[in-house]
């Protein structure tokens, strides 16, 4: 059986690692995260959106905190509030999510998907909805792209 050409092998027998037909099949497989990676994305997504909701409703929009911070209170929450306000006024979350999503469509990976999910989560909660929505749509399109070769 080992002396037979690759085309005569049964379909159940795995092909050797350097076989060109196997490399073509690997290139055609779309990017799909494993179950553990999906759980990681869920945890990271819920944490980033949860923290963004906390910042929006307890630091940015909460009038008591806003008045105290605008009055000169120098706490970590006020500094974070000032940073987040500056970032969402300049569309940093939406632009970052869009750039990472384009990179994810070009070459899908867990790193770009995770970073794009965090940036888009912050962007949607913190008023950069348009660009972050486009970024999420592009990240979904990344699942149709072939996975990068791992050899």
CSV table of N, CA and C in Angstrom, one decimal:
chain,number,residue,atom,x,y,z
A,1,UNK,N,0.8,-1.2,0.0
A,1,UNK,CA,0.0,0.0,0.0
A,1,UNK,C,0.9,1.3,0.0
A,2,UNK,N,2.1,1.2,0.6
A,2,UNK,CA,2.9,2.4,0.6
A,2,UNK,C,3.6,2.6,-0.7
A,3,UNK,N,3.6,1.6,-1.6
A,3,UNK,CA,4.2,1.8,-2.9
A,3,UNK,C,3.3,2.3,-4.0
A,4,UNK,N,2.0,2.4,-3.6
A,4,UNK,CA,1.0,2.9,-4.6
A,4,UNK,C,1.1,4.4,-4.8
A,5,UNK,N,0.8,4.9,-6.0
A,5,UNK,CA,0.8,6.4,-6.2
A,5,UNK,C,-0.3,7.0,-5.3
A,6,UNK,N,-0.1,8.3,-5.0
A,6,UNK,CA,-1.1,9.0,-4.1
A,6,UNK,C,-2.5,9.0,-4.6
A,7,UNK,N,-2.8,8.9,-6.0
A,7,UNK,CA,-4.1,8.9,-6.5
A,7,UNK,C,-4.8,7.6,-6.2
A,8,UNK,N,-4.0,6.5,-6.0
A,8,UNK,CA,-4.6,5.2,-5.8
A,8,UNK,C,-4.9,4.9,-4.3
A,9,UNK,N,-4.6,5.8,-3.4
A,9,UNK,CA,-4.8,5.6,-2.0
A,9,UNK,C,-6.3,5.6,-1.7
A,10,UNK,N,-6.7,4.9,-0.7
A,10,UNK,CA,-8.1,5.0,-0.2
A,10,UNK,C,-8.3,6.4,0.4
A,11,UNK,N,-9.5,6.9,0.4
A,11,UNK,CA,-9.8,8.2,0.9
A,11,UNK,C,-9.6,8.3,2.4
A,12,UNK,N,-9.7,7.2,3.1
A,12,UNK,CA,-9.6,7.2,4.6
A,12,UNK,C,-8.1,7.3,5.0
A,13,UNK,N,-7.2,7.0,4.2
A,13,UNK,CA,-5.8,7.0,4.6
A,13,UNK,C,-5.2,8.4,4.5
A,14,UNK,N,-4.6,9.0,5.5
A,14,UNK,CA,-4.1,10.3,5.5
A,14,UNK,C,-2.9,10.4,4.5
A,15,UNK,N,-2.9,11.6,3.9
A,15,UNK,CA,-1.8,11.8,3.0
A,15,UNK,C,-0.5,12.3,3.7
A,16,UNK,N,0.6,12.1,3.1
A,16,UNK,CA,1.8,12.6,3.7
A,16,UNK,C,1.8,14.1,3.9
A,17,UNK,N,2.7,14.6,4.8
A,17,UNK,CA,2.7,16.0,5.1
A,17,UNK,C,3.0,16.9,3.9
A,18,UNK,N,4.0,16.5,3.1
A,18,UNK,CA,4.4,17.4,2.0
A,18,UNK,C,3.6,17.2,0.7
A,19,UNK,N,2.6,16.4,0.7
A,19,UNK,CA,1.8,16.1,-0.5
A,19,UNK,C,1.1,17.4,-1.0
A,20,UNK,N,1.3,17.7,-2.3
A,20,UNK,CA,0.7,19.0,-2.9
A,20,UNK,C,-0.8,18.9,-2.8
A,21,UNK,N,-1.4,17.8,-3.0
A,21,UNK,CA,-2.8,17.7,-2.9
A,21,UNK,C,-3.3,18.0,-1.5
A,22,UNK,N,-2.6,17.6,-0.5
A,22,UNK,CA,-3.0,17.9,0.9
A,22,UNK,C,-2.9,19.4,1.1
A,23,UNK,N,-1.8,20.0,0.6
A,23,UNK,CA,-1.6,21.5,0.8
A,23,UNK,C,-2.7,22.3,0.1
A,24,UNK,N,-3.2,21.8,-1.1
A,24,UNK,CA,-4.3,22.5,-1.8
A,24,UNK,C,-5.6,22.4,-1.0
A,25,UNK,N,-5.8,21.2,-0.4
A,25,UNK,CA,-7.0,21.0,0.4
A,25,UNK,C,-7.0,21.9,1.7
A,26,UNK,N,-5.8,22.0,2.3
A,26,UNK,CA,-5.6,22.9,3.4
A,26,UNK,C,-5.9,24.3,3.1
A,27,UNK,N,-5.4,24.8,1.9
A,27,UNK,CA,-5.7,26.2,1.5
A,27,UNK,C,-7.1,26.5,1.3
A,28,UNK,N,-7.9,25.5,0.9
A,28,UNK,CA,-9.3,25.7,0.6
A,28,UNK,C,-10.2,25.7,1.8
A,29,UNK,N,-9.7,25.2,2.9
A,29,UNK,CA,-10.5,25.2,4.1
A,29,UNK,C,-10.7,26.6,4.7
A,30,UNK,N,-12.0,27.0,4.9
A,30,UNK,CA,-12.2,28.4,5.5
A,30,UNK,C,-11.7,28.5,6.9
A,31,UNK,N,-11.5,29.7,7.3
A,31,UNK,CA,-11.1,30.0,8.7
A,31,UNK,C,-12.3,29.6,9.7
A,32,UNK,N,-12.0,28.7,10.6
A,32,UNK,CA,-13.0,28.3,11.6
A,32,UNK,C,-12.3,28.2,12.9
A,33,UNK,N,-12.7,29.0,13.9
A,33,UNK,CA,-12.1,28.8,15.3
A,33,UNK,C,-12.6,27.5,15.9
A,34,UNK,N,-11.8,26.9,16.7
A,34,UNK,CA,-12.2,25.7,17.4
A,34,UNK,C,-13.1,26.1,18.6
A,35,UNK,N,-13.6,25.1,19.3
A,35,UNK,CA,-14.5,25.3,20.4
A,35,UNK,C,-13.9,26.1,21.5
A,36,UNK,N,-12.6,25.8,21.8
A,36,UNK,CA,-11.9,26.6,22.9
A,36,UNK,C,-11.7,28.0,22.4
A,37,UNK,N,-11.4,28.2,21.2
A,37,UNK,CA,-11.2,29.6,20.7
A,37,UNK,C,-12.5,30.4,20.7
A,38,UNK,N,-13.6,29.7,20.4
A,38,UNK,CA,-14.9,30.4,20.5
A,38,UNK,C,-15.2,30.8,21.9
A,39,UNK,N,-14.9,29.9,22.8
A,39,UNK,CA,-15.1,30.3,24.3
A,39,UNK,C,-14.2,31.5,24.7
A,40,UNK,N,-13.0,31.5,24.2
A,40,UNK,CA,-12.1,32.6,24.4
A,40,UNK,C,-12.7,33.9,23.9
A,41,UNK,N,-13.3,33.9,22.7
A,41,UNK,CA,-13.9,35.0,22.0
A,41,UNK,C,-15.1,35.5,22.8
A,42,UNK,N,-15.9,34.5,23.3
A,42,UNK,CA,-17.0,34.9,24.2
A,42,UNK,C,-16.6,35.6,25.4
A,43,UNK,N,-15.6,35.1,26.1
A,43,UNK,CA,-15.1,35.7,27.4
A,43,UNK,C,-14.6,37.1,27.1
A,44,UNK,N,-13.7,37.2,26.1
A,44,UNK,CA,-13.2,38.5,25.7
A,44,UNK,C,-14.2,39.5,25.3
A,45,UNK,N,-15.2,39.1,24.5
A,45,UNK,CA,-16.2,39.9,24.0
A,45,UNK,C,-17.1,40.4,25.1
A,46,UNK,N,-17.5,39.5,26.0
A,46,UNK,CA,-18.4,39.9,27.1
A,46,UNK,C,-17.7,40.9,28.1
A,47,UNK,N,-16.4,40.6,28.3
A,47,UNK,CA,-15.6,41.5,29.2
A,47,UNK,C,-15.4,42.9,28.6
A,48,UNK,N,-15.1,42.9,27.4
A,48,UNK,CA,-14.9,44.3,26.7
A,48,UNK,C,-16.2,45.1,26.6
A,49,UNK,N,-17.3,44.4,26.2
A,49,UNK,CA,-18.5,45.1,26.2
A,49,UNK,C,-19.0,45.5,27.6
A,50,UNK,N,-18.8,44.6,28.5
A,50,UNK,CA,-19.2,44.9,29.9
A,50,UNK,C,-18.5,46.1,30.5
A,51,UNK,N,-17.1,46.1,30.2
A,51,UNK,CA,-16.4,47.3,30.7
A,51,UNK,C,-16.8,48.6,30.0
A,52,UNK,N,-17.0,48.5,28.7
A,52,UNK,CA,-17.5,49.7,28.0
A,52,UNK,C,-18.8,50.1,28.5
A,53,UNK,N,-19.7,49.2,28.8
A,53,UNK,CA,-21.0,49.6,29.4
A,53,UNK,C,-20.8,50.3,30.8
A,54,UNK,N,-19.9,49.7,31.6
A,54,UNK,CA,-19.6,50.3,32.9
A,54,UNK,C,-19.1,51.7,32.7
A,55,UNK,N,-18.2,51.9,31.8
A,55,UNK,CA,-17.6,53.3,31.6
A,55,UNK,C,-18.7,54.2,31.1
A,56,UNK,N,-19.5,53.7,30.2
A,56,UNK,CA,-20.5,54.6,29.6
A,56,UNK,C,-21.6,55.1,30.6
A,57,UNK,N,-22.1,54.1,31.4
A,57,UNK,CA,-23.2,54.4,32.3
A,57,UNK,C,-22.8,54.8,33.7
A,58,UNK,N,-21.6,54.5,34.1
A,58,UNK,CA,-21.2,54.9,35.5
A,58,UNK,C,-20.1,56.0,35.5
A,59,UNK,N,-19.5,56.3,34.3
A,59,UNK,CA,-18.4,57.3,34.3
A,59,UNK,C,-18.7,58.4,33.4
A,60,UNK,N,-19.2,58.1,32.2
A,60,UNK,CA,-19.4,59.2,31.2
A,60,UNK,C,-20.8,59.8,31.3
A,61,UNK,N,-21.8,59.0,31.5
A,61,UNK,CA,-23.2,59.6,31.5
A,61,UNK,C,-23.8,59.8,32.9
A,62,UNK,N,-23.2,59.3,33.9
A,62,UNK,CA,-23.7,59.4,35.3
A,62,UNK,C,-23.3,60.8,35.7
A,63,UNK,N,-24.4,61.6,36.0
A,63,UNK,CA,-24.2,63.0,36.3
A,63,UNK,C,-23.3,63.3,37.5
A,64,UNK,N,-23.4,62.5,38.5
A,64,UNK,CA,-22.6,62.8,39.7
A,64,UNK,C,-21.1,62.6,39.5
A,65,UNK,N,-20.8,61.5,38.8
A,65,UNK,CA,-19.4,61.3,38.4
A,65,UNK,C,-18.9,62.3,37.4
A,66,UNK,N,-19.7,62.7,36.5
A,66,UNK,CA,-19.3,63.7,35.4
A,66,UNK,C,-19.1,65.0,36.1
A,67,UNK,N,-19.9,65.5,37.0
A,67,UNK,CA,-19.7,66.7,37.7
A,67,UNK,C,-18.5,66.7,38.6
A,68,UNK,N,-18.2,65.6,39.3
A,68,UNK,CA,-17.0,65.5,40.1
A,68,UNK,C,-15.8,65.5,39.3
A,69,UNK,N,-15.8,64.8,38.2
A,69,UNK,CA,-14.6,64.8,37.3
A,69,UNK,C,-14.4,66.1,36.6
A,70,UNK,N,-15.4,66.7,36.2
A,70,UNK,CA,-15.3,68.0,35.5
A,70,UNK,C,-14.9,69.1,36.5
A,71,UNK,N,-15.2,68.9,37.8
A,71,UNK,CA,-14.8,69.8,38.9
A,71,UNK,C,-13.3,69.7,39.3
A,72,UNK,N,-12.6,68.7,38.8
A,72,UNK,CA,-11.2,68.6,39.0
A,72,UNK,C,-10.8,67.4,39.9
A,73,UNK,N,-11.7,66.4,40.1
A,73,UNK,CA,-11.4,65.2,40.9
A,73,UNK,C,-10.3,64.4,40.1
A,74,UNK,N,-9.3,64.0,40.8
A,74,UNK,CA,-8.2,63.3,40.1
A,74,UNK,C,-8.1,61.8,40.5
A,75,UNK,N,-9.2,61.1,40.2
A,75,UNK,CA,-9.2,59.6,40.5
A,75,UNK,C,-8.9,58.9,39.2
A,76,UNK,N,-8.7,57.6,39.3
A,76,UNK,CA,-8.4,56.8,38.1
A,76,UNK,C,-9.7,56.7,37.2
A,77,UNK,N,-10.9,56.7,37.8
A,77,UNK,CA,-12.1,56.7,37.1
A,77,UNK,C,-12.2,58.0,36.2
A,78,UNK,N,-11.8,59.1,36.8
A,78,UNK,CA,-11.9,60.4,36.1
A,78,UNK,C,-10.9,60.4,35.0
A,79,UNK,N,-9.7,59.9,35.2
A,79,UNK,CA,-8.7,59.9,34.1
A,79,UNK,C,-9.1,58.9,33.0
A,80,UNK,N,-9.7,57.8,33.4
A,80,UNK,CA,-10.2,56.9,32.3
A,80,UNK,C,-11.4,57.5,31.6
A,81,UNK,N,-12.2,58.2,32.3
A,81,UNK,CA,-13.3,58.9,31.7
A,81,UNK,C,-12.8,59.9,30.6
A,82,UNK,N,-11.8,60.7,31.0
A,82,UNK,CA,-11.3,61.7,30.1
A,82,UNK,C,-10.6,61.0,28.9
A,83,UNK,N,-9.9,59.9,29.1
A,83,UNK,CA,-9.3,59.2,28.0
A,83,UNK,C,-10.4,58.6,27.0
A,84,UNK,N,-11.4,58.0,27.6
A,84,UNK,CA,-12.4,57.4,26.7
A,84,UNK,C,-13.2,58.4,26.0
A,85,UNK,N,-13.5,59.6,26.6
A,85,UNK,CA,-14.2,60.7,26.0
A,85,UNK,C,-13.3,61.2,24.8
A,86,UNK,N,-12.1,61.4,25.0
A,86,UNK,CA,-11.2,61.8,23.9
A,86,UNK,C,-11.2,60.8,22.8
A,87,UNK,N,-11.1,59.5,23.1
A,87,UNK,CA,-11.0,58.5,22.1
A,87,UNK,C,-12.3,58.4,21.3
A,88,UNK,N,-13.5,58.4,21.9
A,88,UNK,CA,-14.7,58.3,21.1
A,88,UNK,C,-15.0,59.6,20.4
A,89,UNK,N,-14.6,60.7,20.8
A,89,UNK,CA,-14.8,61.9,20.1
A,89,UNK,C,-14.0,62.0,18.8
A,90,UNK,N,-12.9,61.3,18.8
A,90,UNK,CA,-12.0,61.2,17.6
A,90,UNK,C,-12.2,59.9,16.8
A,91,UNK,N,-13.2,59.2,17.0
A,91,UNK,CA,-13.6,57.9,16.3
A,91,UNK,C,-12.4,56.9,16.3
A,92,UNK,N,-11.7,56.9,17.4
A,92,UNK,CA,-10.5,56.0,17.5
A,92,UNK,C,-11.0,54.5,17.5
A,93,UNK,N,-12.1,54.2,18.3
A,93,UNK,CA,-12.5,52.9,18.4
A,93,UNK,C,-13.0,52.3,17.1
A,94,UNK,N,-13.8,53.1,16.4
A,94,UNK,CA,-14.3,52.7,15.1
A,94,UNK,C,-13.3,52.5,14.0
A,95,UNK,N,-12.3,53.5,14.0
A,95,UNK,CA,-11.2,53.4,13.0
A,95,UNK,C,-10.3,52.2,13.3
A,96,UNK,N,-10.0,52.0,14.6
A,96,UNK,CA,-9.2,50.8,14.9
A,96,UNK,C,-9.9,49.5,14.6
A,97,UNK,N,-11.1,49.4,14.9
A,97,UNK,CA,-11.9,48.2,14.6
A,97,UNK,C,-11.9,48.0,13.1
A,98,UNK,N,-12.1,49.0,12.3
A,98,UNK,CA,-12.2,48.9,10.8
A,98,UNK,C,-10.8,48.5,10.3
A,99,UNK,N,-9.7,49.0,10.8
A,99,UNK,CA,-8.4,48.7,10.3
A,99,UNK,C,-8.1,47.2,10.6
A,100,UNK,N,-8.4,46.8,11.8
A,100,UNK,CA,-8.2,45.4,12.2
A,100,UNK,C,-9.1,44.5,11.4
A,101,UNK,N,-10.3,44.9,11.2
A,101,UNK,CA,-11.2,44.0,10.4
A,101,UNK,C,-10.7,43.8,9.0
A,102,UNK,N,-10.2,44.9,8.4
A,102,UNK,CA,-9.6,44.7,7.0
A,102,UNK,C,-8.4,43.8,7.0
A,103,UNK,N,-7.6,43.9,8.1
A,103,UNK,CA,-6.5,42.9,8.2
A,103,UNK,C,-7.0,41.5,8.4
A,104,UNK,N,-8.1,41.4,9.1
A,104,UNK,CA,-8.7,40.0,9.3
A,104,UNK,C,-9.2,39.5,8.0
A,105,UNK,N,-9.8,40.3,7.2
A,105,UNK,CA,-10.3,39.8,5.9
A,105,UNK,C,-9.2,39.4,5.0
A,106,UNK,N,-8.1,40.1,5.0
A,106,UNK,CA,-6.9,39.8,4.2
A,106,UNK,C,-6.3,38.5,4.7
A,107,UNK,N,-6.1,38.3,6.0
A,107,UNK,CA,-5.4,37.1,6.5
A,107,UNK,C,-6.1,36.8,7.9
A,108,UNK,N,-7.1,36.0,7.9
A,108,UNK,CA,-7.8,35.7,9.1
A,108,UNK,C,-7.0,35.0,10.1
A,109,UNK,N,-7.1,35.4,11.4
A,109,UNK,CA,-6.4,34.8,12.5
A,109,UNK,C,-7.1,35.1,13.8
A,110,UNK,N,-6.8,34.3,14.8
A,110,UNK,CA,-7.5,34.6,16.1
A,110,UNK,C,-7.0,35.9,16.7
A,111,UNK,N,-5.8,36.3,16.4
A,111,UNK,CA,-5.3,37.6,17.0
A,111,UNK,C,-6.1,38.7,16.4
A,112,UNK,N,-6.2,38.8,15.1
A,112,UNK,CA,-7.0,39.9,14.5
A,112,UNK,C,-8.5,39.8,14.9
A,113,UNK,N,-9.0,38.6,15.0
A,113,UNK,CA,-10.4,38.5,15.3
A,113,UNK,C,-10.7,39.0,16.8
A,114,UNK,N,-9.8,38.6,17.7
A,114,UNK,CA,-9.9,39.0,19.1
A,114,UNK,C,-9.7,40.5,19.2
A,115,UNK,N,-8.7,41.1,18.6
A,115,UNK,CA,-8.5,42.5,18.7
A,115,UNK,C,-9.6,43.3,18.1
A,116,UNK,N,-10.1,42.9,16.9
A,116,UNK,CA,-11.2,43.5,16.3
A,116,UNK,C,-12.5,43.5,17.1
A,117,UNK,N,-12.7,42.3,17.7
A,117,UNK,CA,-13.9,42.2,18.6
A,117,UNK,C,-13.9,43.1,19.7
A,118,UNK,N,-12.7,43.3,20.4
A,118,UNK,CA,-12.6,44.2,21.5
A,118,UNK,C,-12.8,45.7,21.0
A,119,UNK,N,-12.1,46.1,19.9
A,119,UNK,CA,-12.2,47.4,19.4
A,119,UNK,C,-13.7,47.7,19.0
A,120,UNK,N,-14.3,46.8,18.3
A,120,UNK,CA,-15.7,47.0,17.8
A,120,UNK,C,-16.7,47.0,19.0
A,121,UNK,N,-16.4,46.2,20.0
A,121,UNK,CA,-17.3,46.2,21.2
A,121,UNK,C,-17.3,47.5,21.9
A,122,UNK,N,-16.1,48.1,22.1
A,122,UNK,CA,-15.9,49.4,22.7
A,122,UNK,C,-16.6,50.5,21.8
A,123,UNK,N,-16.3,50.3,20.5
A,123,UNK,CA,-16.9,51.3,19.5
A,123,UNK,C,-18.4,51.3,19.5
A,124,UNK,N,-19.0,50.2,19.5
A,124,UNK,CA,-20.5,50.1,19.5
A,124,UNK,C,-21.1,50.7,20.8
A,125,UNK,N,-20.5,50.4,21.9
A,125,UNK,CA,-21.0,50.9,23.2
A,125,UNK,C,-20.7,52.4,23.3
A,126,UNK,N,-19.5,52.8,22.9
A,126,UNK,CA,-19.1,54.2,23.1
A,126,UNK,C,-19.2,55.1,21.9
A,127,UNK,N,-20.4,55.0,21.2
A,127,UNK,CA,-20.8,56.0,20.2
A,127,UNK,C,-20.1,56.0,18.9
A,128,UNK,N,-19.3,55.0,18.5
A,128,UNK,CA,-18.7,54.9,17.2
A,128,UNK,C,-19.4,53.7,16.5
A,129,UNK,N,-20.7,53.8,16.4
A,129,UNK,CA,-21.5,52.7,15.9
A,129,UNK,C,-21.3,52.4,14.4
A,130,UNK,N,-21.2,53.5,13.6
A,130,UNK,CA,-21.1,53.3,12.1
A,130,UNK,C,-19.9,52.5,11.7
A,131,UNK,N,-18.7,53.0,12.1
A,131,UNK,CA,-17.5,52.3,11.7
A,131,UNK,C,-17.4,50.9,12.4
A,132,UNK,N,-17.8,50.8,13.6
A,132,UNK,CA,-17.7,49.5,14.3
A,132,UNK,C,-18.6,48.5,13.7
A,133,UNK,N,-19.8,48.9,13.2
A,133,UNK,CA,-20.7,48.0,12.6
A,133,UNK,C,-20.2,47.5,11.3
A,134,UNK,N,-19.5,48.4,10.5
A,134,UNK,CA,-18.9,47.9,9.3
A,134,UNK,C,-17.7,47.0,9.6
A,135,UNK,N,-17.0,47.2,10.7
A,135,UNK,CA,-15.9,46.4,11.0
A,135,UNK,C,-16.4,45.0,11.4
A,136,UNK,N,-17.5,44.9,12.1
A,136,UNK,CA,-18.1,43.6,12.5
A,136,UNK,C,-18.5,42.8,11.3
A,137,UNK,N,-19.1,43.6,10.3
A,137,UNK,CA,-19.5,42.9,9.1
A,137,UNK,C,-18.3,42.3,8.3
A,138,UNK,N,-17.2,43.1,8.3
A,138,UNK,CA,-16.0,42.6,7.7
A,138,UNK,C,-15.4,41.4,8.4
A,139,UNK,N,-15.5,41.4,9.7
A,139,UNK,CA,-14.9,40.3,10.5
A,139,UNK,C,-15.8,39.0,10.2
A,140,UNK,N,-17.1,39.2,10.0
A,140,UNK,CA,-17.9,38.0,9.6
A,140,UNK,C,-17.5,37.5,8.3
A,141,UNK,N,-17.2,38.4,7.3
A,141,UNK,CA,-16.7,38.0,6.0
A,141,UNK,C,-15.4,37.3,6.1
A,142,UNK,N,-14.6,37.5,7.1
A,142,UNK,CA,-13.3,36.8,7.3
A,142,UNK,C,-13.5,35.3,7.5
A,143,UNK,N,-14.7,34.8,7.9
A,143,UNK,CA,-14.9,33.4,8.0
A,143,UNK,C,-15.1,32.7,6.7
A,144,UNK,N,-15.3,33.5,5.6
A,144,UNK,CA,-15.4,32.9,4.3
A,144,UNK,C,-14.0,32.8,3.6
A,145,UNK,N,-13.0,33.4,4.2
A,145,UNK,CA,-11.7,33.4,3.6
A,145,UNK,C,-11.0,32.1,4.0
A,146,UNK,N,-10.1,31.6,3.2
A,146,UNK,CA,-9.3,30.4,3.5
A,146,UNK,C,-8.4,30.6,4.7
A,147,UNK,N,-8.3,29.6,5.6
A,147,UNK,CA,-7.4,29.7,6.7
A,147,UNK,C,-5.9,29.8,6.3
A,148,UNK,N,-5.1,30.5,7.0
A,148,UNK,CA,-3.7,30.5,6.6
A,148,UNK,C,-3.1,29.1,6.7
A,149,UNK,N,-2.1,28.8,5.9
A,149,UNK,CA,-1.5,27.5,5.9
A,149,UNK,C,-0.6,27.4,7.2
A,150,UNK,N,-0.7,26.2,7.8
A,150,UNK,CA,0.1,26.0,9.0
A,150,UNK,C,1.1,24.8,8.7
A,151,UNK,N,2.2,25.1,8.2
A,151,UNK,CA,3.2,24.0,7.9
A,151,UNK,C,4.6,24.4,8.3
